[in-house]
Structure formats: structure tokens, C-alpha cells
Amino acid sequence: MTQFFEPAARLGLIPPYLFKAIDDMKAEVKARGVDIIDLGVGDPDLPTPRFIVDKMIDAVQDPKTHHYPAYSGMNLFREAVARWYQGRFGVELDPAGEVLTLIGSKEGIAHLPLGINDPEDLNLMTSPGYPVYQMGTLFAGGRCYFLPLTRENNFLPDLDHISPLVARDAKAFFFNYPNNPTAAVADKAFFARVVDFCRQYNIVAVHDAAYTELAYDGYKPPSFLEVPGAREVGIEFHSLSKTYNMTGWRLGMAVGNPAVLAALGKIKSNIDSGAFDAIQIAGIAALDSDQSCVRENCAILQERRDILVGGLKKLGYDVAPPKATFYVWMPVPAGMTSMAFTAHLLEQAGIVTIPGNGLGEPGEGYVRLALTVPKDRLEEALARLAKLG
Ligand SMILES: *Cc1c(COP(=O)(O)O)cnc(C)c1O
């Protein structure tokens, strides 16, 4: 039979999928009836706090929420975002021009390059990293330049060693702290360095701040916008997904430079019709709450972190407790690749992890473990690892 159609050539830009062998192995291990412990997914296992769900139930009963939403988001939601930024970071935002509602931050990150990049434009991005920076860039016809995150550079890109030729060519720079997958954090001095760099070379700074609220031991991750000059050169993506266990709801925001937000908003208004008003109303309740739900969530994650990291250390693994995010970025045992260790854990212990190189070549030599399972499952995982020796 002749092929009915050829998919667009741009789908060929998607990097080769490395994990067919792992997926097959997972299916085979499952079929054997093994009780799988999945430390692979970055999706909270805990439910959305009850008061947010209740607000949604009320809101959805109101027919006023059943219409097309405003493109850039409800004024009331954008005002709540501005209040939350003021309260949490001391950052003042104009809700009209400096806040844009998103259908989850992935949506905004993926669409941004369509609004700021011309074909062949170069975007800088840290690697390993969230794949959407790369895919959004490629779908917009742009090119990617990866800045490796390694133990030697504390998982912070070394901006001083980017060739001026590359920097002059660059249009945007994607970075993400607290970081997925390395769990690294950045201080305001690093953000100030980013502002200088982006100002010097006219680069749009794009900070993905999805994990600022998941932090431990009293640590409070900063917003990029806390740094003077940040909003002149860039924007920040934020999301209710990780903060309030709302991944399925699809609600996020972009804040900062009004011209960059307008470019993104123009793309969006021609592609989607905004986030459901009832979800935004529930989001307002979340942002305006006393944030005790976030503290409770972090306490649970911190206990899990201590169990997992403490247990791994006892078993001789070389791992440090993350200050933020719900990930543990663990070096694989000497002489093994990320893939080999992932396969080993799956086959021998029924434990699913993410091989670091799957999120970018510099991630080779690591696996990512997520704290998104209850502590008894983490203890079970540790018991199985202990048996493995
Ligand atoms: C989870 C995550 C997001 C947020 O995704 P949403 O689309 O808002 O659910 C963004 N960036 C990173 C790095 C993430 O891990």
C-alpha cells in the first residue's frame, strides 16, 4: 500500500528516542508480575489541596465561567499572580502588561520561540534539561546551543566561557533553577551574571521557575526577577503544577518583560483560547491562600528526601540531599553508563529511574530519582537495593 501521507519534515527534528530498549524491558518486567517502584515520573503523587478543588467545584457551577476565556488570562488571576510575586519575592508586577496566563508553563515555553525566533536563530539552553526548550526552538526553525551542567561547574552554566561568536549569534537563553533534573539551585549572584550577559549580547533571558516552592531546610529559592535589570532582558515561567500538586489542571504564568510577553501572547491568541476561567478561579484561591499547603507538601517531600538520600548513602552511593525540587541526581556506579544502571535497577530490583543522558548528553553518568512515591515505597526500594549489594 502506498503511504497515505508523509508527516511534516519538522517531526524529523525530534531527536532519536533512546529508550525503546528500556521501555521494552519495563513491559517485560511488568508482565513477569514484578511490583514496580516508579521513581521516574516528575508528577506529584499527592492530591491537589481540598480547598482548591472545592473552589473549582463552585466555579464550574457558575455559567459565567463557561465562555471563552480572555486571551491573556482573567484580570483577577493576573492580579493574584502579581500579589503572589509581591508576597513571595518582593517583586512588583503590572498585572496588565507583565503577567500572562498560560495553559501550564510547558505550553508557554513551547510557544515562546514562535514569537521571538526567526528561522536559523540560535537559542542557548542548559543541558541536561527539560526537553521543551529544545523542541520549542526546533519547531520554530531555530537552532540549539547546549551549555553543559556538570558537577565541576556546580550545575551552573559557565557564561564566561561562551565564545563571543556564539553569544552574539544567540537570541534567547533558557535556564531553570531550582533545576530539573540536577536539583541544583542558583543564587542571585548567578542571576545577576545572567542579566549582564544577556544585556551585553541582546539575548532574551528565559527563566523556568517551576520548582521555586519545593525547597527544604528553610531554603527559599529566588526569582530571576528579584535581580535588578532582569525584567529589562527577560521573562520567567512559573506554574501551579508542582507548587500545588496541580499538574493535571494546566495552569501557569509567564511574567516579566512586557514586549517578550506580548510576542508570546500574540502567538497564543492565534493558537489557543486561554485557560478555563474556573481553573483560573481555583488558581486564585491557591495563590491567595496562606501557603500552608505548600509548607505541608514540602515537609512530606523533605522526609522522603531524607529517607531516600540517607538510605542511598548508607548503601555507598555518592549522593547529596537536594536543597530543592523533588529530584535526586545520582551518579551511577563507576564503570557503568546511565543506561546500563537504569536497566540494572529495573531488571534486578523493579525500580524505574530516568537515565541522565536521556535529558541531554552531559547527563551521562547520572540517573534521576523522583520523590513522588510514599515513604514506605522508598523504604522498599532501599531494601531491594540493599539485597542487590
Ligand atoms: C514540571 C515542569 C514544568 C511545568 O510544567 P507545566 O506545564 O506547568 O505543568 C516546567 N519546567 C520544568 C523544568 C518542569 O519540570
Coordinates of N, CA, C and O in Angstrom, one line a residue, residues 191-299:
F191 N 22.1 34.9 38.9 CA 21.0 35.6 38.1 C 21.5 37.0 37.6 O 21.3 37.4 36.5
A192 N 22.3 37.7 38.5 CA 22.8 39.0 38.1 C 23.8 38.8 37.0 O 23.9 39.7 36.0
R193 N 24.6 37.8 37.0 CA 25.5 37.5 35.9 C 24.8 37.2 34.6 O 25.2 37.7 33.5
V194 N 23.6 36.5 34.7 CA 22.8 36.3 33.5 C 22.3 37.6 33.0 O 22.3 37.8 31.7
V195 N 21.9 38.5 33.8 CA 21.4 39.8 33.4 C 22.5 40.6 32.6 O 22.3 41.1 31.5
D196 N 23.7 40.6 33.2 CA 24.8 41.2 32.5 C 25.1 40.6 31.1 O 25.3 41.3 30.1
F197 N 25.2 39.3 31.1 CA 25.4 38.6 29.9 C 24.4 38.9 28.8 O 24.7 39.2 27.6
C198 N 23.1 38.8 29.2 CA 22.0 39.0 28.2 C 22.0 40.4 27.8 O 21.6 40.7 26.6
R199 N 22.3 41.3 28.6 CA 22.3 42.7 28.3 C 23.4 43.0 27.3 O 23.2 43.7 26.3
Q200 N 24.6 42.4 27.6 CA 25.8 42.7 26.7 C 25.5 42.2 25.3 O 25.9 42.8 24.3
Y201 N 24.8 41.1 25.1 CA 24.7 40.5 23.8 C 23.2 40.5 23.3 O 22.9 39.9 22.3
N202 N 22.3 41.3 23.9 CA 20.9 41.4 23.5 C 20.3 40.0 23.4 O 19.8 39.7 22.3
I203 N 20.4 39.3 24.4 CA 19.8 38.0 24.5 C 18.5 38.0 25.4 O 18.6 38.7 26.5
V204 N 17.5 37.4 25.0 CA 16.3 37.3 25.8 C 16.5 36.2 26.9 O 16.7 35.0 26.6
A205 N 16.5 36.6 28.2 CA 16.7 35.6 29.3 C 15.3 34.9 29.5 O 14.3 35.6 29.7
V206 N 15.3 33.6 29.6 CA 14.1 32.9 29.8 C 14.3 32.0 31.0 O 14.9 30.9 30.9
H207 N 13.8 32.4 32.1 CA 14.0 31.5 33.3 C 12.7 30.7 33.6 O 11.6 31.2 33.7
D208 N 12.9 29.4 33.8 CA 11.9 28.5 34.1 C 11.9 28.2 35.6 O 12.9 27.6 36.1
A209 N 11.0 28.7 36.3 CA 11.0 28.7 37.8 C 10.0 27.7 38.4 O 9.5 27.9 39.5
A210 N 9.8 26.6 37.7 CA 8.7 25.7 38.1 C 8.9 25.1 39.5 O 7.9 24.7 40.2
Y211 N 10.1 25.1 40.0 CA 10.4 24.5 41.3 C 10.7 25.4 42.5 O 11.2 24.9 43.5
T212 N 10.5 26.7 42.4 CA 10.9 27.6 43.4 C 10.2 27.3 44.8 O 10.7 27.7 45.8
E213 N 9.0 26.7 44.7 CA 8.3 26.5 46.0 C 8.6 25.1 46.6 O 8.1 24.9 47.8
L214 N 9.3 24.3 46.0 CA 9.6 23.0 46.6 C 11.1 23.0 47.1 O 12.0 22.7 46.3
A215 N 11.2 23.5 48.3 CA 12.6 23.6 48.8 C 12.6 23.2 50.3 O 11.5 23.2 50.9
Y216 N 13.8 22.9 50.8 CA 13.9 22.2 52.1 C 14.8 23.0 53.0 O 15.6 23.8 52.6
D217 N 14.7 22.6 54.3 CA 15.7 23.1 55.3 C 15.6 24.6 55.4 O 16.6 25.3 55.7
G218 N 14.4 25.2 55.1 CA 14.3 26.6 55.2 C 14.8 27.4 54.1 O 14.7 28.7 54.0
Y219 N 15.3 26.8 53.1 CA 15.9 27.5 51.9 C 14.7 28.0 51.0 O 13.7 27.4 50.8
K220 N 14.9 29.3 50.6 CA 13.9 29.9 49.7 C 14.5 30.3 48.4 O 15.2 31.3 48.3
P221 N 14.3 29.6 47.4 CA 14.9 29.9 46.1 C 14.4 31.3 45.6 O 13.2 31.6 45.7
P222 N 15.3 32.0 45.0 CA 14.9 33.4 44.5 C 14.2 33.3 43.1 O 14.3 32.3 42.4
S223 N 13.5 34.4 42.8 CA 13.0 34.6 41.4 C 14.1 35.3 40.7 O 14.8 36.2 41.2
F224 N 14.2 35.0 39.4 CA 15.1 35.8 38.5 C 14.8 37.2 38.5 O 15.7 38.1 38.5
L225 N 13.5 37.6 38.7 CA 13.0 39.0 38.6 C 13.4 39.8 39.9 O 13.2 41.0 39.9
E226 N 14.0 39.1 40.9 CA 14.4 39.8 42.1 C 15.7 40.6 41.8 O 16.1 41.5 42.5
V227 N 16.4 40.2 40.7 CA 17.6 40.9 40.4 C 17.4 42.1 39.5 O 16.7 42.1 38.6
P228 N 18.1 43.2 39.9 CA 17.9 44.5 39.1 C 18.2 44.2 37.6 O 19.2 43.6 37.3
G229 N 17.4 44.8 36.8 CA 17.6 44.7 35.4 C 17.0 43.5 34.7 O 17.0 43.4 33.5
A230 N 16.5 42.5 35.5 CA 16.0 41.2 35.0 C 14.9 41.5 34.0 O 14.8 40.9 32.9
R231 N 13.9 42.3 34.4 CA 12.8 42.4 33.6 C 13.0 43.2 32.3 O 12.2 43.2 31.4
E232 N 14.2 43.9 32.3 CA 14.6 44.6 31.0 C 15.1 43.6 30.0 O 15.0 43.9 28.8
V233 N 15.5 42.4 30.4 CA 16.1 41.5 29.5 C 15.3 40.2 29.4 O 15.6 39.3 28.5
G234 N 14.3 40.0 30.2 CA 13.8 38.6 30.2 C 12.4 38.4 30.9 O 11.8 39.3 31.4
I235 N 12.1 37.1 30.9 CA 10.8 36.7 31.5 C 11.1 35.5 32.3 O 12.1 34.8 32.2
E236 N 10.1 35.2 33.2 CA 10.1 34.0 34.0 C 8.8 33.2 33.8 O 7.8 33.7 33.8
F237 N 9.0 31.9 33.7 CA 7.9 31.0 33.6 C 7.6 30.4 35.0 O 8.6 30.0 35.7
H238 N 6.4 30.4 35.4 CA 6.0 29.7 36.6 C 4.8 28.9 36.4 O 4.1 29.0 35.4
S239 N 4.5 28.0 37.4 CA 3.4 27.1 37.2 C 2.8 26.7 38.5 O 3.5 26.7 39.6
L240 N 1.5 26.4 38.5 CA 0.9 25.9 39.7 C 1.0 24.4 39.9 O 0.7 23.8 40.9
S241 N 1.6 23.8 38.8 CA 1.7 22.3 38.7 C 2.4 21.7 39.9 O 1.8 20.8 40.6
K242 N 3.6 22.1 40.2 CA 4.4 21.4 41.2 C 4.1 22.1 42.6 O 4.1 21.3 43.6
T243 N 3.9 23.4 42.6 CA 3.6 24.1 43.9 C 2.4 23.5 44.6 O 2.4 23.4 45.8
Y244 N 1.3 23.3 43.8 CA 0.1 22.9 44.5 C -0.4 21.6 44.0 O -1.6 21.3 44.1
N245 N 0.5 20.7 43.5 CA 0.1 19.4 43.0 C -1.1 19.5 42.0 O -2.1 18.8 42.2
M246 N -0.9 20.3 41.1 CA -2.0 20.6 40.1 C -1.5 20.3 38.6 O -1.9 21.0 37.7
T247 N -0.7 19.3 38.5 CA -0.2 19.1 37.1 C -1.3 18.8 36.1 O -1.2 19.2 34.9
G248 N -2.4 18.2 36.5 CA -3.4 17.9 35.5 C -4.3 19.0 35.2 O -5.0 19.0 34.2
W249 N -4.2 20.1 35.9 CA -5.2 21.2 35.7 C -4.8 22.1 34.6 O -5.6 22.8 34.0
R250 N -3.5 22.2 34.3 CA -2.9 23.0 33.3 C -3.1 24.5 33.6 O -3.9 25.2 33.0
L251 N -2.3 25.0 34.5 CA -2.3 26.4 34.8 C -0.9 26.9 35.1 O -0.3 26.4 36.0
G252 N -0.5 27.9 34.4 CA 0.8 28.5 34.7 C 0.8 30.0 34.3 O -0.2 30.5 33.9
M253 N 2.0 30.6 34.4 CA 2.0 32.0 34.0 C 3.4 32.4 33.6 O 4.4 31.7 33.9
A254 N 3.5 33.4 32.7 CA 4.8 34.0 32.4 C 4.7 35.4 32.9 O 3.7 36.1 32.8
V255 N 5.9 35.9 33.4 CA 5.9 37.2 34.0 C 7.2 37.9 33.6 O 8.2 37.2 33.3
G256 N 7.2 39.2 33.5 CA 8.4 40.0 33.2 C 8.3 40.9 32.0 O 7.3 41.6 31.9
N257 N 9.3 40.9 31.2 CA 9.4 41.9 30.1 C 8.1 41.9 29.2 O 7.7 41.0 28.6
P258 N 7.5 43.1 29.2 CA 6.2 43.2 28.5 C 6.3 43.0 27.0 O 5.4 42.4 26.4
A259 N 7.4 43.3 26.4 CA 7.5 43.1 24.9 C 7.6 41.7 24.6 O 7.0 41.2 23.6
V260 N 8.4 40.9 25.4 CA 8.5 39.5 25.2 C 7.2 38.8 25.4 O 6.7 37.9 24.7
L261 N 6.5 39.2 26.5 CA 5.2 38.6 26.8 C 4.2 38.9 25.7 O 3.3 38.1 25.4
A262 N 4.2 40.1 25.1 CA 3.3 40.5 24.1 C 3.5 39.6 22.9 O 2.6 39.2 22.2
A263 N 4.8 39.3 22.6 CA 5.1 38.4 21.4 C 4.6 37.0 21.7 O 3.9 36.4 20.8
L264 N 4.7 36.5 22.9 CA 4.2 35.2 23.2 C 2.7 35.2 23.2 O 2.0 34.3 22.6
G265 N 2.1 36.3 23.7 CA 0.6 36.5 23.8 C 0.0 36.5 22.4 O -1.0 36.0 22.1
K266 N 0.7 37.1 21.4 CA 0.2 37.2 20.1 C 0.2 35.8 19.4 O -0.8 35.5 18.7
I267 N 1.2 35.0 19.6 CA 1.2 33.6 19.1 C 0.0 32.9 19.8 O -0.8 32.3 19.1
K268 N -0.1 33.0 21.1 CA -1.1 32.2 21.8 C -2.5 32.6 21.3 O -3.4 31.7 21.2
S269 N -2.7 33.9 21.1 CA -4.1 34.3 20.8 C -4.5 33.8 19.4 O -5.7 33.7 19.1
N270 N -3.5 33.3 18.6 CA -3.8 32.8 17.3 C -3.8 31.2 17.3 O -4.0 30.6 16.3
I271 N -3.5 30.7 18.5 CA -3.4 29.2 18.6 C -4.4 28.6 19.6 O -5.2 27.7 19.3
D272 N -4.4 29.2 20.8 CA -5.3 28.7 21.8 C -6.3 29.8 22.3 O -6.1 30.9 21.8
S273 N -7.2 29.4 23.1 CA -8.1 30.5 23.6 C -8.1 30.6 25.1 O -9.1 30.9 25.7
G274 N -7.0 30.3 25.7 CA -6.8 30.6 27.1 C -7.2 29.5 28.0 O -7.7 28.5 27.6
A275 N -6.8 29.7 29.3 CA -7.1 28.7 30.3 C -8.6 28.9 30.8 O -9.0 30.0 30.9
F276 N -9.2 27.8 31.1 CA -10.6 27.7 31.6 C -10.8 28.7 32.8 O -10.0 28.5 33.7
D277 N -11.7 29.6 32.7 CA -11.9 30.5 33.8 C -12.1 29.9 35.2 O -11.5 30.3 36.2
A278 N -12.8 28.7 35.2 CA -13.0 28.1 36.5 C -11.6 27.6 37.1 O -11.4 27.6 38.3
I279 N -10.8 27.2 36.2 CA -9.4 26.8 36.7 C -8.6 28.0 37.2 O -7.9 27.9 38.2
Q280 N -8.8 29.1 36.5 CA -8.1 30.3 37.0 C -8.6 30.7 38.3 O -7.9 31.2 39.2
I281 N -9.9 30.6 38.5 CA -10.5 31.0 39.8 C -10.0 30.1 40.9 O -9.7 30.6 42.0
A282 N -9.9 28.8 40.6 CA -9.3 27.9 41.6 C -7.8 28.3 41.9 O -7.3 28.2 43.0
G283 N -7.1 28.7 40.8 CA -5.7 29.1 40.9 C -5.6 30.4 41.8 O -4.6 30.5 42.5
I284 N -6.6 31.3 41.7 CA -6.5 32.5 42.6 C -6.6 32.0 44.0 O -5.8 32.5 44.9
A285 N -7.5 31.1 44.3 CA -7.6 30.6 45.7 C -6.3 30.0 46.2 O -5.8 30.2 47.3
A286 N -5.6 29.3 45.3 CA -4.3 28.7 45.6 C -3.3 29.8 45.9 O -2.6 29.8 47.0
L287 N -3.2 30.8 45.0 CA -2.1 31.8 45.2 C -2.4 32.7 46.3 O -1.5 33.2 47.0
D288 N -3.7 33.0 46.6 CA -4.0 33.9 47.7 C -4.1 33.2 49.1 O -4.3 33.9 50.1
S289 N -3.9 31.9 49.1 CA -4.0 31.2 50.4 C -2.8 31.5 51.2 O -1.8 32.1 50.8
D290 N -2.8 31.0 52.5 CA -1.7 31.3 53.4 C -0.4 30.4 53.1 O 0.6 30.5 53.8
Q291 N -0.5 29.6 52.0 CA 0.6 28.8 51.6 C 0.9 27.7 52.6 O 2.0 27.0 52.4
S292 N 0.0 27.5 53.6 CA 0.3 26.4 54.5 C 0.3 25.0 53.8 O 1.1 24.1 54.1
C293 N -0.5 24.9 52.7 CA -0.5 23.6 51.9 C 0.9 23.4 51.3 O 1.3 22.2 51.2
V294 N 1.6 24.5 50.9 CA 2.9 24.3 50.3 C 3.9 23.8 51.3 O 4.7 22.9 51.1
R295 N 3.8 24.4 52.5 CA 4.7 24.0 53.6 C 4.5 22.6 54.0 O 5.5 21.8 54.2
E296 N 3.2 22.1 54.0 CA 2.9 20.7 54.4 C 3.5 19.8 53.3 O 4.1 18.8 53.6
N297 N 3.3 20.2 52.1 CA 3.8 19.4 50.9 C 5.3 19.3 51.0 O 5.9 18.2 50.9
C298 N 6.0 20.4 51.3 CA 7.5 20.3 51.4 C 7.9 19.5 52.5 O 9.0 18.8 52.4
A299 N 7.2 19.5 53.6 CA 7.6 18.7 54.8 C 7.5 17.2 54.4 O 8.4 16.4 54.8

